[in-house]
Amino acid sequence: KQQQQSRDIRSGGERDPDMAFSLLDRMIYDGIKPNGVTYCALIDVCSRCRRVDLALNGLRIMLKQRSGANITNALPRNQQRPLPNEVGAWTAAINACGKSGRTDTALRLFRTMQSFGVKPNAVTCGCLSDCLLKSEPMRISETLEVLRYMKSEGLVPSEVMYTSLMDTATKVAVIENTNLRVTKDGLHVQVVEKTTDSSSTDKGISPNTTKAIVLYTELMRCLIQDETTRVYDKSLRGEPNDGHPNMLLKVFLVFQEMKKSGLKPDIACYNSLLRACAKAGDIELAQDVLRRIDDDGLQPNRATWREAIKAAKNAKRSDFADDVWNTGTSYREKRNVNSRDVSNWTPNLADVELLMSVYVAETKSLNDHKKRIILHQKIIQLYENIVHRKTINIAMDEFLENQKLMLTAVRACVSFVTSAGKDLKQETKRAKDIACEIAGLECLQGKISPSVCDVKTKKALQLAQTWLYAF
């Protein structure tokens, strides 16, 4: 009955907002509680009749109903329980404001709905970005805000939004490249707003980067989502369930379109490409991106090397990870330049943990006994390099107190000792000594988190402690 009444409001008041409000009053009088779908239909009717004032009034009625329903628990509004499908009503109101040219109001609703505990979905973001890009001048900074929200919430742009953003970025690139001046009614008008995007520096993007490049880069980042955070909105019927190949294709299409527009990619753009390669585990493409960075004379940063190593991890290719690590840590020498703009990568503890995870990932995927022994040796060698400060200089206390790294190293040592042949006696003895050395560390004497210690790792640690106490 509630659904039928909502349909009546949309159809009966299609061209008459007064009738739609009358149907809403009748619905309440009959004891039927309106939900988000009801108010969405009401606001949509007002929007089609170009009565944005009535659309906003419908939203206020909904919020009044909601506050009345939550008055007994006296919770803050961001903790109150939203109405079913309430996001649809907010989206309809944003769309109504956007179509009527009230862009600031639409943006304010987008921010306000989150304070009411209602999260914008992909449709909401699409409606808002559409009105931001159609405004005069185009509101690029706020569009970037929407894209970053989508990235943080795991929302994937719809095909329509993706195409619209691509077209807009191309248009902005033409304007910025040619200093194009647009005339309207005999007057020069500003096409792109001049507001600087102060948040871009927090994302690895230079504040001097053109808005077109920032827009292309943020679109690429938005397309690259973690599988654990990606959200597929059920309201987007017909949207494909993007896998890695489709994601990789879209990201590279954005990049190619950017190059086609005459823009020179910065390191943030290339890092986005590498992140896409990492998600897909595509080593060949990652190598190609690194070559392009070198050809363009750009200085790779920490994110560059990490994304390349993540690609190696997903592809289970420790050889590529080693190449990236060695190239990054001796980048200046390999480039054979003395410029201050070129510097070596200095890995930190998180980077060591990432490299070690590549070895572990490949080890788990192998059945070849000899190859597994080689990977165990790589882990042992990495441990020794850090302890003896041969190639990596990080805080020793921080390293030796890291349970995850120490457990990985002790398991590699124990596995090597128990599986290596007689022809590796010296290496086996050294691995056993290291296992005992790690087993005696203070960080492994107390309670160990199950998240870093599975059954096999626990058995390896117990065996190493047995060796230690047997001396």
mmCIF file of C-alpha atoms in Angstrom, residues 93-446:
data_model
loop_
_atom_site.group_PDB
_atom_site.id
_atom_site.type_symbol
_atom_site.label_atom_id
_atom_site.label_comp_id
_atom_site.label_asym_id
_atom_site.label_seq_id
_atom_site.Cartn_x
_atom_site.Cartn_y
_atom_site.Cartn_z
ATOM 1 C CA ALA A 93 16.661 17.277 -4.244
ATOM 2 C CA ILE A 94 20.265 17.657 -5.430
ATOM 3 C CA ASN A 95 19.175 16.913 -8.976
ATOM 4 C CA ALA A 96 16.340 19.476 -8.726
ATOM 5 C CA CYS A 97 18.738 22.176 -7.508
ATOM 6 C CA GLY A 98 21.259 21.328 -10.200
ATOM 7 C CA LYS A 99 18.728 21.554 -13.013
ATOM 8 C CA SER A 100 17.483 24.919 -11.766
ATOM 9 C CA GLY A 101 21.012 26.351 -11.606
ATOM 10 C CA ARG A 102 21.212 26.399 -7.807
ATOM 11 C CA THR A 103 24.601 24.721 -7.768
ATOM 12 C CA ASP A 104 25.669 26.008 -4.343
ATOM 13 C CA THR A 105 22.487 24.622 -2.791
ATOM 14 C CA ALA A 106 23.051 21.238 -4.459
ATOM 15 C CA LEU A 107 26.591 21.129 -3.095
ATOM 16 C CA ARG A 108 25.382 22.146 0.364
ATOM 17 C CA LEU A 109 22.811 19.313 0.332
ATOM 18 C CA PHE A 110 25.550 16.832 -0.641
ATOM 19 C CA ARG A 111 27.579 17.825 2.410
ATOM 20 C CA THR A 112 24.575 18.148 4.736
ATOM 21 C CA MET A 113 23.115 14.711 4.000
ATOM 22 C CA GLN A 114 26.297 13.108 5.332
ATOM 23 C CA SER A 115 25.848 14.970 8.628
ATOM 24 C CA PHE A 116 22.393 13.345 8.815
ATOM 25 C CA GLY A 117 23.966 9.906 8.526
ATOM 26 C CA VAL A 118 22.904 9.396 4.896
ATOM 27 C CA LYS A 119 25.738 8.434 2.559
ATOM 28 C CA PRO A 120 25.561 9.652 -1.045
ATOM 29 C CA ASN A 121 25.614 6.801 -3.552
ATOM 30 C CA ALA A 122 26.935 6.665 -7.121
ATOM 31 C CA VAL A 123 23.700 8.186 -8.486
ATOM 32 C CA THR A 124 23.930 11.082 -6.027
ATOM 33 C CA CYS A 125 27.531 11.759 -7.023
ATOM 34 C CA GLY A 126 26.641 11.525 -10.705
ATOM 35 C CA CYS A 127 23.822 14.072 -10.357
ATOM 36 C CA LEU A 128 26.002 16.508 -8.423
ATOM 37 C CA SER A 129 29.005 16.233 -10.746
ATOM 38 C CA ASP A 130 26.719 16.779 -13.724
ATOM 39 C CA CYS A 131 25.394 20.066 -12.331
ATOM 40 C CA LEU A 132 28.882 21.180 -11.230
ATOM 41 C CA LEU A 133 30.293 20.658 -14.705
ATOM 42 C CA LYS A 134 27.347 22.338 -16.419
ATOM 43 C CA SER A 135 27.587 25.465 -14.269
ATOM 44 C CA GLU A 136 29.284 28.608 -15.554
ATOM 45 C CA PRO A 137 32.129 28.624 -14.805
ATOM 46 C CA MET A 138 32.688 24.876 -14.412
ATOM 47 C CA ARG A 139 33.251 23.945 -10.762
ATOM 48 C CA ILE A 140 36.291 21.699 -11.119
ATOM 49 C CA SER A 141 37.468 21.863 -7.478
ATOM 50 C CA GLU A 142 34.089 20.700 -6.158
ATOM 51 C CA THR A 143 33.938 17.976 -8.831
ATOM 52 C CA LEU A 144 37.279 16.706 -7.534
ATOM 53 C CA GLU A 145 35.776 16.679 -4.037
ATOM 54 C CA VAL A 146 32.985 14.417 -5.315
ATOM 55 C CA LEU A 147 35.468 12.096 -7.036
ATOM 56 C CA ARG A 148 37.567 11.827 -3.887
ATOM 57 C CA TYR A 149 34.472 11.029 -1.856
ATOM 58 C CA MET A 150 33.637 8.248 -4.327
ATOM 59 C CA LYS A 151 37.177 6.904 -4.060
ATOM 60 C CA SER A 152 37.040 6.867 -0.258
ATOM 61 C CA GLU A 153 33.653 5.121 -0.231
ATOM 62 C CA GLY A 154 34.520 2.590 -2.933
ATOM 63 C CA LEU A 155 31.935 3.957 -5.386
ATOM 64 C CA VAL A 156 32.579 3.303 -9.068
ATOM 65 C CA PRO A 157 31.501 5.961 -11.613
ATOM 66 C CA SER A 158 28.671 4.921 -13.899
ATOM 67 C CA GLU A 159 29.289 4.749 -17.644
ATOM 68 C CA VAL A 160 27.454 8.056 -18.088
ATOM 69 C CA MET A 161 29.502 9.795 -15.395
ATOM 70 C CA TYR A 162 32.737 8.301 -16.731
ATOM 71 C CA THR A 163 32.016 9.566 -20.252
ATOM 72 C CA SER A 164 30.932 12.991 -18.997
ATOM 73 C CA LEU A 165 34.094 13.454 -16.953
ATOM 74 C CA MET A 166 36.267 12.366 -19.875
ATOM 75 C CA ASP A 167 34.577 14.920 -22.159
ATOM 76 C CA THR A 168 34.888 17.657 -19.537
ATOM 77 C CA ALA A 169 38.566 16.965 -18.879
ATOM 78 C CA THR A 170 39.255 17.132 -22.613
ATOM 79 C CA LYS A 171 37.376 20.419 -22.869
ATOM 80 C CA VAL A 172 39.282 21.892 -19.914
ATOM 81 C CA ALA A 173 42.576 20.715 -21.448
ATOM 82 C CA VAL A 174 41.776 22.576 -24.691
ATOM 83 C CA ILE A 175 40.904 25.724 -22.739
ATOM 84 C CA GLU A 176 44.069 25.584 -20.627
ATOM 85 C CA ASN A 177 46.341 24.735 -23.560
ATOM 86 C CA THR A 178 45.087 27.502 -25.829
ATOM 87 C CA ASN A 179 44.034 30.094 -23.221
ATOM 88 C CA LEU A 180 40.687 30.014 -25.002
ATOM 89 C CA ARG A 181 38.376 32.953 -24.261
ATOM 90 C CA VAL A 182 34.667 32.308 -24.629
ATOM 91 C CA THR A 183 32.247 35.100 -25.506
ATOM 92 C CA LYS A 184 28.624 35.126 -24.408
ATOM 93 C CA ASP A 185 26.247 38.008 -25.145
ATOM 94 C CA GLY A 186 29.212 40.101 -26.259
ATOM 95 C CA LEU A 187 31.147 39.585 -23.006
ATOM 96 C CA HIS A 188 34.137 37.393 -22.173
ATOM 97 C CA VAL A 189 33.087 34.713 -19.689
ATOM 98 C CA GLN A 190 35.185 32.509 -17.438
ATOM 99 C CA VAL A 191 34.795 28.834 -18.418
ATOM 100 C CA VAL A 192 36.747 27.207 -15.598
ATOM 101 C CA GLU A 193 36.728 28.576 -12.058
ATOM 102 C CA LYS A 194 40.072 29.891 -10.812
ATOM 103 C CA THR A 195 39.872 28.477 -7.307
ATOM 104 C CA THR A 196 43.039 26.546 -6.451
ATOM 105 C CA ASP A 197 42.615 22.986 -5.274
ATOM 106 C CA SER A 198 44.453 23.093 -1.951
ATOM 107 C CA SER A 199 43.777 19.418 -1.194
ATOM 108 C CA SER A 200 45.678 18.228 -4.245
ATOM 109 C CA THR A 201 49.028 18.392 -2.453
ATOM 110 C CA ASP A 202 47.790 15.762 -0.001
ATOM 111 C CA LYS A 203 47.277 13.341 -2.876
ATOM 112 C CA GLY A 204 50.724 13.498 -4.421
ATOM 113 C CA ILE A 205 49.663 16.081 -6.994
ATOM 114 C CA SER A 206 51.624 19.301 -7.354
ATOM 115 C CA PRO A 207 49.626 22.472 -6.616
ATOM 116 C CA ASN A 208 50.929 23.848 -9.920
ATOM 117 C CA THR A 209 49.377 21.021 -11.931
ATOM 118 C CA THR A 210 46.697 22.113 -14.419
ATOM 119 C CA LYS A 211 43.101 21.368 -13.527
ATOM 120 C CA ALA A 212 42.695 19.121 -16.561
ATOM 121 C CA ILE A 213 45.521 16.826 -15.408
ATOM 122 C CA VAL A 214 44.151 16.773 -11.845
ATOM 123 C CA LEU A 215 40.713 15.853 -13.163
ATOM 124 C CA TYR A 216 42.113 13.062 -15.357
ATOM 125 C CA THR A 217 44.219 11.762 -12.449
ATOM 126 C CA GLU A 218 41.341 11.743 -9.959
ATOM 127 C CA LEU A 219 39.129 9.946 -12.482
ATOM 128 C CA MET A 220 41.796 7.257 -12.874
ATOM 129 C CA ARG A 221 42.067 6.921 -9.104
ATOM 130 C CA CYS A 222 38.323 6.638 -8.756
ATOM 131 C CA LEU A 223 38.233 3.813 -11.298
ATOM 132 C CA ILE A 224 40.849 1.871 -9.329
ATOM 133 C CA GLN A 225 39.035 0.430 -6.338
ATOM 134 C CA ASP A 226 39.986 -2.176 -3.756
ATOM 135 C CA GLU A 227 37.785 -5.245 -3.976
ATOM 136 C CA THR A 228 37.118 -4.935 -0.230
ATOM 137 C CA THR A 229 35.726 -1.405 -0.546
ATOM 138 C CA ARG A 230 34.167 -1.417 -3.993
ATOM 139 C CA VAL A 231 30.426 -0.810 -3.921
ATOM 140 C CA TYR A 232 28.087 -1.713 -6.741
ATOM 141 C CA ASP A 233 24.917 0.282 -6.407
ATOM 142 C CA LYS A 234 21.866 -1.882 -7.083
ATOM 143 C CA SER A 235 20.063 1.157 -8.417
ATOM 144 C CA LEU A 236 22.510 1.279 -11.344
ATOM 145 C CA ARG A 237 20.834 -1.437 -13.380
ATOM 146 C CA GLY A 238 22.807 -2.671 -16.301
ATOM 147 C CA GLU A 239 26.161 -1.606 -14.853
ATOM 148 C CA PRO A 240 28.782 -4.293 -15.546
ATOM 149 C CA ASN A 241 30.590 -5.942 -12.675
ATOM 150 C CA ASP A 242 33.984 -4.494 -13.581
ATOM 151 C CA GLY A 243 36.830 -6.934 -13.265
ATOM 152 C CA HIS A 244 40.500 -6.065 -13.371
ATOM 153 C CA PRO A 245 40.805 -6.223 -17.190
ATOM 154 C CA ASN A 246 37.925 -3.768 -17.669
ATOM 155 C CA MET A 247 39.282 -1.489 -14.944
ATOM 156 C CA LEU A 248 42.751 -1.535 -16.489
ATOM 157 C CA LEU A 249 41.338 -0.738 -19.922
ATOM 158 C CA LYS A 250 39.330 2.233 -18.620
ATOM 159 C CA VAL A 251 42.271 3.679 -16.698
ATOM 160 C CA PHE A 252 44.571 3.476 -19.712
ATOM 161 C CA LEU A 253 41.869 4.983 -21.934
ATOM 162 C CA VAL A 254 41.734 7.990 -19.599
ATOM 163 C CA PHE A 255 45.518 8.258 -19.785
ATOM 164 C CA GLN A 256 45.540 8.012 -23.591
ATOM 165 C CA GLU A 257 42.828 10.660 -23.815
ATOM 166 C CA MET A 258 44.924 12.923 -21.606
ATOM 167 C CA LYS A 259 47.961 12.476 -23.879
ATOM 168 C CA LYS A 260 45.774 13.017 -26.929
ATOM 169 C CA SER A 261 44.644 16.339 -25.437
ATOM 170 C CA GLY A 262 48.243 17.555 -25.535
ATOM 171 C CA LEU A 263 48.839 17.336 -21.783
ATOM 172 C CA LYS A 264 52.087 16.127 -20.272
ATOM 173 C CA PRO A 265 51.435 13.557 -17.528
ATOM 174 C CA ASP A 266 53.058 14.152 -14.142
ATOM 175 C CA ILE A 267 54.298 11.503 -11.739
ATOM 176 C CA ALA A 268 50.879 11.311 -10.023
ATOM 177 C CA CYS A 269 49.316 10.252 -13.348
ATOM 178 C CA TYR A 270 51.911 7.538 -13.861
ATOM 179 C CA ASN A 271 51.495 6.350 -10.281
ATOM 180 C CA SER A 272 47.779 5.902 -10.963
ATOM 181 C CA LEU A 273 48.658 3.763 -13.981
ATOM 182 C CA LEU A 274 51.019 1.695 -11.847
ATOM 183 C CA ARG A 275 48.303 1.255 -9.227
ATOM 184 C CA ALA A 276 45.985 -0.115 -11.915
ATOM 185 C CA CYS A 277 48.755 -2.477 -13.037
ATOM 186 C CA ALA A 278 49.269 -3.536 -9.422
ATOM 187 C CA LYS A 279 45.583 -4.349 -8.975
ATOM 188 C CA ALA A 280 45.609 -6.404 -12.164
ATOM 189 C CA GLY A 281 49.034 -7.938 -11.462
ATOM 190 C CA ASP A 282 50.154 -6.948 -14.965
ATOM 191 C CA ILE A 283 53.969 -6.940 -14.917
ATOM 192 C CA GLU A 284 54.446 -6.128 -18.600
ATOM 193 C CA LEU A 285 52.313 -2.988 -18.412
ATOM 194 C CA ALA A 286 54.003 -1.941 -15.167
ATOM 195 C CA GLN A 287 57.402 -2.241 -16.854
ATOM 196 C CA ASP A 288 56.120 -0.145 -19.768
ATOM 197 C CA VAL A 289 54.893 2.571 -17.368
ATOM 198 C CA LEU A 290 58.291 2.680 -15.627
ATOM 199 C CA ARG A 291 59.977 3.073 -19.015
ATOM 200 C CA ARG A 292 57.629 5.948 -19.898
ATOM 201 C CA ILE A 293 58.467 7.678 -16.610
ATOM 202 C CA ASP A 294 62.154 7.404 -17.451
ATOM 203 C CA ASP A 295 61.612 8.603 -21.036
ATOM 204 C CA ASP A 296 59.666 11.660 -19.812
ATOM 205 C CA GLY A 297 62.476 12.573 -17.434
ATOM 206 C CA LEU A 298 60.275 12.420 -14.326
ATOM 207 C CA GLN A 299 61.576 11.641 -10.835
ATOM 208 C CA PRO A 300 59.868 8.525 -9.411
ATOM 209 C CA ASN A 301 58.734 8.842 -5.790
ATOM 210 C CA ARG A 302 58.026 6.332 -3.051
ATOM 211 C CA ALA A 303 54.519 5.628 -4.388
ATOM 212 C CA THR A 304 56.024 4.755 -7.792
ATOM 213 C CA TRP A 305 58.291 2.050 -6.437
ATOM 214 C CA ARG A 306 55.678 0.693 -4.034
ATOM 215 C CA GLU A 307 52.989 0.331 -6.707
ATOM 216 C CA ALA A 308 55.452 -1.469 -8.983
ATOM 217 C CA ILE A 309 56.328 -3.888 -6.167
ATOM 218 C CA LYS A 310 52.618 -4.422 -5.453
ATOM 219 C CA ALA A 311 52.230 -5.439 -9.095
ATOM 220 C CA ALA A 312 54.999 -7.991 -8.533
ATOM 221 C CA LYS A 313 53.217 -9.273 -5.432
ATOM 222 C CA ASN A 314 49.902 -9.827 -7.209
ATOM 223 C CA ALA A 315 51.723 -11.445 -10.130
ATOM 224 C CA LYS A 316 53.826 -13.474 -7.665
ATOM 225 C CA ARG A 317 57.020 -12.360 -9.376
ATOM 226 C CA SER A 318 59.786 -11.773 -6.853
ATOM 227 C CA ASP A 319 62.319 -11.300 -9.680
ATOM 228 C CA PHE A 320 60.475 -8.178 -10.836
ATOM 229 C CA ALA A 321 60.177 -6.950 -7.234
ATOM 230 C CA ASP A 322 63.950 -7.334 -6.803
ATOM 231 C CA ASP A 323 64.596 -5.412 -10.031
ATOM 232 C CA VAL A 324 62.324 -2.564 -8.895
ATOM 233 C CA TRP A 325 63.903 -2.498 -5.429
ATOM 234 C CA ASN A 326 67.457 -2.419 -6.800
ATOM 235 C CA THR A 327 66.583 0.194 -9.419
ATOM 236 C CA GLY A 328 64.872 2.461 -6.911
ATOM 237 C CA THR A 329 67.570 2.287 -4.242
ATOM 238 C CA SER A 330 70.318 3.071 -6.787
ATOM 239 C CA TYR A 331 68.283 5.209 -9.173
ATOM 240 C CA ARG A 332 70.669 8.142 -9.249
ATOM 241 C CA GLU A 333 73.685 5.957 -10.049
ATOM 242 C CA LYS A 334 71.794 4.038 -12.744
ATOM 243 C CA ARG A 335 70.716 7.296 -14.387
ATOM 244 C CA ASN A 336 74.359 8.440 -14.176
ATOM 245 C CA VAL A 337 73.451 12.038 -13.355
ATOM 246 C CA ASN A 338 74.500 14.485 -10.652
ATOM 247 C CA SER A 339 71.344 16.585 -10.694
ATOM 248 C CA ARG A 340 69.748 17.324 -7.324
ATOM 249 C CA ASP A 341 66.364 16.610 -8.907
ATOM 250 C CA VAL A 342 67.277 12.923 -9.204
ATOM 251 C CA SER A 343 67.529 10.948 -5.974
ATOM 252 C CA ASN A 344 67.604 7.377 -4.743
ATOM 253 C CA TRP A 345 64.648 5.769 -3.032
ATOM 254 C CA THR A 346 65.178 5.249 0.697
ATOM 255 C CA PRO A 347 62.907 2.362 1.790
ATOM 256 C CA ASN A 348 61.311 2.390 5.225
ATOM 257 C CA LEU A 349 59.961 -0.416 7.386
ATOM 258 C CA ALA A 350 56.640 -0.598 5.519
ATOM 259 C CA ASP A 351 58.549 -1.003 2.259
ATOM 260 C CA VAL A 352 60.603 -3.859 3.712
ATOM 261 C CA GLU A 353 57.369 -5.510 4.832
ATOM 262 C CA LEU A 354 55.977 -5.130 1.303
ATOM 263 C CA LEU A 355 59.033 -6.719 -0.330
ATOM 264 C CA MET A 356 58.978 -9.587 2.132
ATOM 265 C CA SER A 357 55.284 -10.144 1.394
ATOM 266 C CA VAL A 358 56.183 -10.607 -2.295
ATOM 267 C CA TYR A 359 58.505 -13.469 -1.372
ATOM 268 C CA VAL A 360 55.841 -15.019 0.860
ATOM 269 C CA ALA A 361 53.131 -14.709 -1.812
ATOM 270 C CA GLU A 362 55.287 -16.430 -4.434
ATOM 271 C CA THR A 363 56.402 -19.137 -1.999
ATOM 272 C CA LYS A 364 52.785 -20.066 -1.264
ATOM 273 C CA SER A 365 52.041 -20.378 -4.992
ATOM 274 C CA LEU A 366 54.936 -22.746 -5.755
ATOM 275 C CA ASN A 367 55.202 -26.513 -5.592
ATOM 276 C CA ASP A 368 58.784 -26.546 -6.853
ATOM 277 C CA HIS A 369 61.003 -27.439 -3.877
ATOM 278 C CA LYS A 370 64.164 -25.755 -5.200
ATOM 279 C CA LYS A 371 62.406 -22.497 -6.030
ATOM 280 C CA ARG A 372 60.884 -22.367 -2.563
ATOM 281 C CA ILE A 373 64.358 -22.753 -1.027
ATOM 282 C CA ILE A 374 65.628 -19.836 -3.135
ATOM 283 C CA LEU A 375 62.773 -17.636 -1.866
ATOM 284 C CA HIS A 376 63.521 -18.629 1.740
ATOM 285 C CA GLN A 377 67.111 -17.547 1.109
ATOM 286 C CA LYS A 378 65.898 -14.189 -0.218
ATOM 287 C CA ILE A 379 63.983 -13.540 2.999
ATOM 288 C CA ILE A 380 67.004 -14.542 5.100
ATOM 289 C CA GLN A 381 69.286 -12.320 3.016
ATOM 290 C CA LEU A 382 66.910 -9.366 3.369
ATOM 291 C CA TYR A 383 66.913 -9.841 7.151
ATOM 292 C CA GLU A 384 70.723 -9.933 7.248
ATOM 293 C CA ASN A 385 71.037 -6.855 5.023
ATOM 294 C CA ILE A 386 68.957 -4.870 7.479
ATOM 295 C CA VAL A 387 70.569 -6.227 10.656
ATOM 296 C CA HIS A 388 74.084 -5.660 9.348
ATOM 297 C CA ARG A 389 73.082 -2.432 7.555
ATOM 298 C CA LYS A 390 74.550 -3.611 4.259
ATOM 299 C CA THR A 391 72.101 -1.956 1.878
ATOM 300 C CA ILE A 392 69.134 -0.784 3.968
ATOM 301 C CA ASN A 393 69.406 1.697 6.796
ATOM 302 C CA ILE A 394 66.309 1.740 9.028
ATOM 303 C CA ALA A 395 65.777 2.002 12.783
ATOM 304 C CA MET A 396 66.962 -1.318 14.227
ATOM 305 C CA ASP A 397 64.680 -1.238 17.286
ATOM 306 C CA GLU A 398 61.657 -0.641 15.082
ATOM 307 C CA PHE A 399 62.640 -3.524 12.818
ATOM 308 C CA LEU A 400 63.320 -6.052 15.584
ATOM 309 C CA GLU A 401 60.058 -5.165 17.359
ATOM 310 C CA ASN A 402 57.924 -5.832 14.279
ATOM 311 C CA GLN A 403 56.228 -9.172 15.006
ATOM 312 C CA LYS A 404 55.084 -9.758 11.445
ATOM 313 C CA LEU A 405 58.539 -9.304 9.929
ATOM 314 C CA MET A 406 60.263 -11.379 12.617
ATOM 315 C CA LEU A 407 57.768 -14.227 12.256
ATOM 316 C CA THR A 408 58.175 -14.200 8.473
ATOM 317 C CA ALA A 409 61.938 -14.355 8.847
ATOM 318 C CA VAL A 410 61.911 -17.135 11.464
ATOM 319 C CA ARG A 411 59.535 -19.233 9.373
ATOM 320 C CA ALA A 412 61.802 -18.832 6.333
ATOM 321 C CA CYS A 413 64.816 -19.870 8.400
ATOM 322 C CA VAL A 414 63.093 -22.935 9.847
ATOM 323 C CA SER A 415 61.743 -23.961 6.432
ATOM 324 C CA PHE A 416 65.206 -23.610 4.933
ATOM 325 C CA VAL A 417 66.844 -25.659 7.713
ATOM 326 C CA THR A 418 64.314 -28.482 7.428
ATOM 327 C CA SER A 419 64.255 -28.647 3.631
ATOM 328 C CA ALA A 420 67.717 -27.675 2.367
ATOM 329 C CA GLY A 421 70.049 -30.440 1.177
ATOM 330 C CA LYS A 422 73.374 -31.555 2.593
ATOM 331 C CA ASP A 423 75.252 -29.489 0.026
ATOM 332 C CA LEU A 424 74.088 -26.315 1.848
ATOM 333 C CA LYS A 425 75.513 -27.105 5.277
ATOM 334 C CA GLN A 426 77.028 -23.684 5.873
ATOM 335 C CA GLU A 427 73.851 -21.863 4.776
ATOM 336 C CA THR A 428 71.739 -24.216 6.909
ATOM 337 C CA LYS A 429 73.843 -23.522 10.007
ATOM 338 C CA ARG A 430 73.571 -19.789 9.451
ATOM 339 C CA ALA A 431 69.782 -20.035 8.980
ATOM 340 C CA LYS A 432 69.488 -22.015 12.226
ATOM 341 C CA ASP A 433 71.536 -19.413 14.095
ATOM 342 C CA ILE A 434 69.309 -16.626 12.778
ATOM 343 C CA ALA A 435 66.177 -18.592 13.757
ATOM 344 C CA CYS A 436 67.484 -18.909 17.324
ATOM 345 C CA GLU A 437 68.448 -15.230 17.331
ATOM 346 C CA ILE A 438 64.905 -14.204 16.315
ATOM 347 C CA ALA A 439 63.221 -16.714 18.655
ATOM 348 C CA GLY A 440 64.897 -15.023 21.597
ATOM 349 C CA LEU A 441 63.620 -11.552 20.757
ATOM 350 C CA GLU A 442 61.454 -9.870 23.378
ATOM 351 C CA CYS A 443 58.642 -9.124 20.902
ATOM 352 C CA LEU A 444 58.050 -12.881 20.418
ATOM 353 C CA GLN A 445 57.997 -13.822 24.111
ATOM 354 C CA GLY A 446 54.543 -12.525 24.978
#
